[in-house]
């Protein structure tokens, strides 16, 4: 098959870096639910987390397809980019909507890794996907905002210096549209911890450093407002296409990991006096997984191209994320089945990647919500909510 992979130099360099972080490294962290500090530092030192930051602010100024190549290779190598992928794109809110002073102040330090902006606070326990119903409220008092409320599933909050926080600055009922009246604050976590911000880790089926946040009269300087008060929902939506495309690239990497591992094992493992891969009952699911991952990869490439050309790409980004997350999950299931009992043994890394791959049909947006977007925005079907 023709090799259509782009950014081959980036891919090779990332693969080389990832080879220093083999399965044992991730297994140990997984058992302890610990953060991959050394891995994140290695990526930061090589500049892989700042590829999307423009050169004038100290990054590489590359397009999203380069960032996709980085994340895909991380995942294909059996590593997990979820510990730091948000350092790549959360800064987009500051870049697109922040003032020049905010960009000068934060972006160069984010590019160098001196500052970590990889916490993104949107989801709340009672609002779920219906973001306009968030209740965390930031009350303006002179030159500061006073924040009260809570968030759930805020990943990497303990490993972040800054957080992009979406909160209400007007009540939903007092706003012209439900999506009005929300604002984005850049919260300095270093100042906030213990002074109105409490972070509580949430243990999950995967090692994801996710947390619950509680705000109790947290004071945030008014100068940390990003863009205009009341327009925050739009700013968050603006960042979602990049997130969807990058997560989809991680799914492609996961899918390739599973297909590689399943193929290798099926060639090697002998039962009934021959490699199990000689049986079509074993080969066909692996071949189907490969077809699915390849097809999804083309959709991710298309969404990335549109994004890089500054064309509308909301539907393409969503659809790419949907098919990529389903393709990787199918491949994960096939990989377990191909390995038989050994698929469940920790030392093969399949069960860990299986757990990690499952997340992406739920976060950062669940499959049903993407289908709803396609049904109503692309196909013109009536809205159900
Ligand atoms: C490990 C992890 C990390 C996360 N990290 C972050 C983070 O860093 N920052 C952040 O803000 N959030 C984060 N999230 C939250 C994540 O984005 C949400 O969990 C996800 O968007 C789904 O929202 P929910 O859990 O509130 O589900 P709900 O909105 O409660 O939905 C539950 C289920 O019902 C379905 N559903 C709901 N409404 C409808 C409808 N009208 N029609 C059809 N189906 C419907 C959904 O598709 C879903 O399957 C994370 C979540 C996890 C699990």
PDB file of N, CA and C in Angstrom, residues 214-255:
ATOM      1  N   UNK A 214     -13.724  22.532  43.334  1.00  0.00           N
ATOM      2  CA  UNK A 214     -14.706  23.284  44.126  1.00  0.00           C
ATOM      3  C   UNK A 214     -14.213  24.721  44.278  1.00  0.00           C
ATOM      4  N   UNK A 215     -15.070  25.665  43.953  1.00  0.00           N
ATOM      5  CA  UNK A 215     -14.722  27.081  44.065  1.00  0.00           C
ATOM      6  C   UNK A 215     -15.537  27.692  45.196  1.00  0.00           C
ATOM      7  N   UNK A 216     -14.823  28.242  46.165  1.00  0.00           N
ATOM      8  CA  UNK A 216     -15.505  28.845  47.309  1.00  0.00           C
ATOM      9  C   UNK A 216     -14.947  30.261  47.471  1.00  0.00           C
ATOM     10  N   UNK A 217     -15.646  31.215  46.881  1.00  0.00           N
ATOM     11  CA  UNK A 217     -15.199  32.616  46.876  1.00  0.00           C
ATOM     12  C   UNK A 217     -13.768  32.762  46.367  1.00  0.00           C
ATOM     13  N   UNK A 218     -13.465  32.065  45.285  1.00  0.00           N
ATOM     14  CA  UNK A 218     -12.136  32.190  44.668  1.00  0.00           C
ATOM     15  C   UNK A 218     -12.032  33.549  43.963  1.00  0.00           C
ATOM     16  N   UNK A 219     -10.994  34.304  44.292  1.00  0.00           N
ATOM     17  CA  UNK A 219     -10.819  35.621  43.668  1.00  0.00           C
ATOM     18  C   UNK A 219      -9.890  35.507  42.462  1.00  0.00           C
ATOM     19  N   UNK A 220     -10.371  36.006  41.327  1.00  0.00           N
ATOM     20  CA  UNK A 220      -9.572  35.980  40.096  1.00  0.00           C
ATOM     21  C   UNK A 220      -9.484  37.432  39.594  1.00  0.00           C
ATOM     22  N   UNK A 221      -8.274  37.936  39.340  1.00  0.00           N
ATOM     23  CA  UNK A 221      -8.162  39.328  38.866  1.00  0.00           C
ATOM     24  C   UNK A 221      -8.992  39.541  37.597  1.00  0.00           C
ATOM     25  N   UNK A 222      -9.663  40.664  37.507  1.00  0.00           N
ATOM     26  CA  UNK A 222     -10.516  40.944  36.342  1.00  0.00           C
ATOM     27  C   UNK A 222      -9.697  40.970  35.058  1.00  0.00           C
ATOM     28  N   UNK A 223      -8.396  41.289  35.186  1.00  0.00           N
ATOM     29  CA  UNK A 223      -7.546  41.328  33.977  1.00  0.00           C
ATOM     30  C   UNK A 223      -7.347  39.931  33.384  1.00  0.00           C
ATOM     31  N   UNK A 224      -7.776  38.891  34.115  1.00  0.00           N
ATOM     32  CA  UNK A 224      -7.654  37.529  33.590  1.00  0.00           C
ATOM     33  C   UNK A 224      -8.864  37.093  32.763  1.00  0.00           C
ATOM     34  N   UNK A 225      -9.800  38.013  32.566  1.00  0.00           N
ATOM     35  CA  UNK A 225     -10.916  37.718  31.657  1.00  0.00           C
ATOM     36  C   UNK A 225     -10.356  37.611  30.247  1.00  0.00           C
ATOM     37  N   UNK A 226     -10.749  36.558  29.514  1.00  0.00           N
ATOM     38  CA  UNK A 226     -10.325  36.429  28.117  1.00  0.00           C
ATOM     39  C   UNK A 226     -11.447  36.982  27.238  1.00  0.00           C
ATOM     40  N   UNK A 227     -11.079  37.898  26.353  1.00  0.00           N
ATOM     41  CA  UNK A 227     -12.070  38.474  25.434  1.00  0.00           C
ATOM     42  C   UNK A 227     -13.112  39.277  26.191  1.00  0.00           C
ATOM     43  N   UNK A 228     -14.351  39.218  25.656  1.00  0.00           N
ATOM     44  CA  UNK A 228     -15.422  40.038  26.255  1.00  0.00           C
ATOM     45  C   UNK A 228     -16.241  39.222  27.249  1.00  0.00           C
ATOM     46  N   UNK A 229     -16.680  39.914  28.301  1.00  0.00           N
ATOM     47  CA  UNK A 229     -17.572  39.264  29.262  1.00  0.00           C
ATOM     48  C   UNK A 229     -18.857  38.852  28.547  1.00  0.00           C
ATOM     49  N   UNK A 230     -19.330  37.652  28.846  1.00  0.00           N
ATOM     50  CA  UNK A 230     -20.600  37.180  28.267  1.00  0.00           C
ATOM     51  C   UNK A 230     -20.458  36.412  26.972  1.00  0.00           C
ATOM     52  N   UNK A 231     -19.238  36.450  26.374  1.00  0.00           N
ATOM     53  CA  UNK A 231     -19.041  35.798  25.065  1.00  0.00           C
ATOM     54  C   UNK A 231     -18.303  34.465  25.171  1.00  0.00           C
ATOM     55  N   UNK A 232     -18.096  33.993  26.385  1.00  0.00           N
ATOM     56  CA  UNK A 232     -17.198  32.855  26.610  1.00  0.00           C
ATOM     57  C   UNK A 232     -17.596  31.565  25.917  1.00  0.00           C
ATOM     58  N   UNK A 233     -18.898  31.320  25.798  1.00  0.00           N
ATOM     59  CA  UNK A 233     -19.344  30.069  25.179  1.00  0.00           C
ATOM     60  C   UNK A 233     -18.809  29.968  23.749  1.00  0.00           C
ATOM     61  N   UNK A 234     -18.895  31.095  23.033  1.00  0.00           N
ATOM     62  CA  UNK A 234     -18.411  31.129  21.644  1.00  0.00           C
ATOM     63  C   UNK A 234     -16.904  30.833  21.608  1.00  0.00           C
ATOM     64  N   UNK A 235     -16.168  31.373  22.552  1.00  0.00           N
ATOM     65  CA  UNK A 235     -14.712  31.145  22.556  1.00  0.00           C
ATOM     66  C   UNK A 235     -14.394  29.665  22.781  1.00  0.00           C
ATOM     67  N   UNK A 236     -15.185  29.041  23.666  1.00  0.00           N
ATOM     68  CA  UNK A 236     -14.935  27.612  23.944  1.00  0.00           C
ATOM     69  C   UNK A 236     -15.269  26.785  22.705  1.00  0.00           C
ATOM     70  N   UNK A 237     -16.397  27.110  22.077  1.00  0.00           N
ATOM     71  CA  UNK A 237     -16.796  26.384  20.852  1.00  0.00           C
ATOM     72  C   UNK A 237     -15.694  26.502  19.794  1.00  0.00           C
ATOM     73  N   UNK A 238     -15.099  27.714  19.688  1.00  0.00           N
ATOM     74  CA  UNK A 238     -14.043  27.944  18.694  1.00  0.00           C
ATOM     75  C   UNK A 238     -12.879  26.970  18.865  1.00  0.00           C
ATOM     76  N   UNK A 239     -12.627  26.566  20.110  1.00  0.00           N
ATOM     77  CA  UNK A 239     -11.481  25.685  20.353  1.00  0.00           C
ATOM     78  C   UNK A 239     -11.798  24.213  20.150  1.00  0.00           C
ATOM     79  N   UNK A 240     -13.091  23.924  19.969  1.00  0.00           N
ATOM     80  CA  UNK A 240     -13.468  22.507  19.976  1.00  0.00           C
ATOM     81  C   UNK A 240     -13.043  21.750  18.725  1.00  0.00           C
ATOM     82  N   UNK A 241     -13.011  22.434  17.582  1.00  0.00           N
ATOM     83  CA  UNK A 241     -12.627  21.709  16.362  1.00  0.00           C
ATOM     84  C   UNK A 241     -11.207  21.164  16.478  1.00  0.00           C
ATOM     85  N   UNK A 242     -10.304  22.013  16.978  1.00  0.00           N
ATOM     86  CA  UNK A 242      -8.911  21.565  17.135  1.00  0.00           C
ATOM     87  C   UNK A 242      -8.861  20.360  18.072  1.00  0.00           C
ATOM     88  N   UNK A 243      -9.582  20.465  19.180  1.00  0.00           N
ATOM     89  CA  UNK A 243      -9.567  19.361  20.152  1.00  0.00           C
ATOM     90  C   UNK A 243     -10.079  18.068  19.535  1.00  0.00           C
ATOM     91  N   UNK A 244     -11.191  18.156  18.810  1.00  0.00           N
ATOM     92  CA  UNK A 244     -11.768  16.952  18.185  1.00  0.00           C
ATOM     93  C   UNK A 244     -10.772  16.309  17.220  1.00  0.00           C
ATOM     94  N   UNK A 245     -10.135  17.148  16.394  1.00  0.00           N
ATOM     95  CA  UNK A 245      -9.216  16.612  15.376  1.00  0.00           C
ATOM     96  C   UNK A 245      -8.000  15.955  16.047  1.00  0.00           C
ATOM     97  N   UNK A 246      -7.489  16.605  17.078  1.00  0.00           N
ATOM     98  CA  UNK A 246      -6.294  16.064  17.748  1.00  0.00           C
ATOM     99  C   UNK A 246      -6.605  14.769  18.486  1.00  0.00           C
ATOM    100  N   UNK A 247      -7.766  14.730  19.138  1.00  0.00           N
ATOM    101  CA  UNK A 247      -8.156  13.490  19.831  1.00  0.00           C
ATOM    102  C   UNK A 247      -8.375  12.383  18.802  1.00  0.00           C
ATOM    103  N   UNK A 248      -8.958  12.744  17.666  1.00  0.00           N
ATOM    104  CA  UNK A 248      -9.168  11.738  16.608  1.00  0.00           C
ATOM    105  C   UNK A 248      -7.820  11.170  16.162  1.00  0.00           C
ATOM    106  N   UNK A 249      -6.807  12.028  16.084  1.00  0.00           N
ATOM    107  CA  UNK A 249      -5.468  11.545  15.693  1.00  0.00           C
ATOM    108  C   UNK A 249      -4.925  10.560  16.730  1.00  0.00           C
ATOM    109  N   UNK A 250      -5.222  10.821  18.007  1.00  0.00           N
ATOM    110  CA  UNK A 250      -4.798   9.872  19.040  1.00  0.00           C
ATOM    111  C   UNK A 250      -5.504   8.523  18.834  1.00  0.00           C
ATOM    112  N   UNK A 251      -6.782   8.583  18.487  1.00  0.00           N
ATOM    113  CA  UNK A 251      -7.537   7.341  18.238  1.00  0.00           C
ATOM    114  C   UNK A 251      -6.910   6.565  17.068  1.00  0.00           C
ATOM    115  N   UNK A 252      -6.498   7.282  16.035  1.00  0.00           N
ATOM    116  CA  UNK A 252      -5.856   6.611  14.894  1.00  0.00           C
ATOM    117  C   UNK A 252      -4.577   5.918  15.372  1.00  0.00           C
ATOM    118  N   UNK A 253      -3.813   6.623  16.201  1.00  0.00           N
ATOM    119  CA  UNK A 253      -2.597   6.012  16.754  1.00  0.00           C
ATOM    120  C   UNK A 253      -2.927   4.766  17.563  1.00  0.00           C
ATOM    121  N   UNK A 254      -3.953   4.855  18.402  1.00  0.00           N
ATOM    122  CA  UNK A 254      -4.381   3.679  19.187  1.00  0.00           C
ATOM    123  C   UNK A 254      -4.778   2.544  18.242  1.00  0.00           C
ATOM    124  N   UNK A 255      -5.579   2.878  17.226  1.00  0.00           N
ATOM    125  CA  UNK A 255      -6.052   1.853  16.278  1.00  0.00           C
ATOM    126  C   UNK A 255      -4.872   1.144  15.623  1.00  0.00           C
TER     127      UNK A 255
END
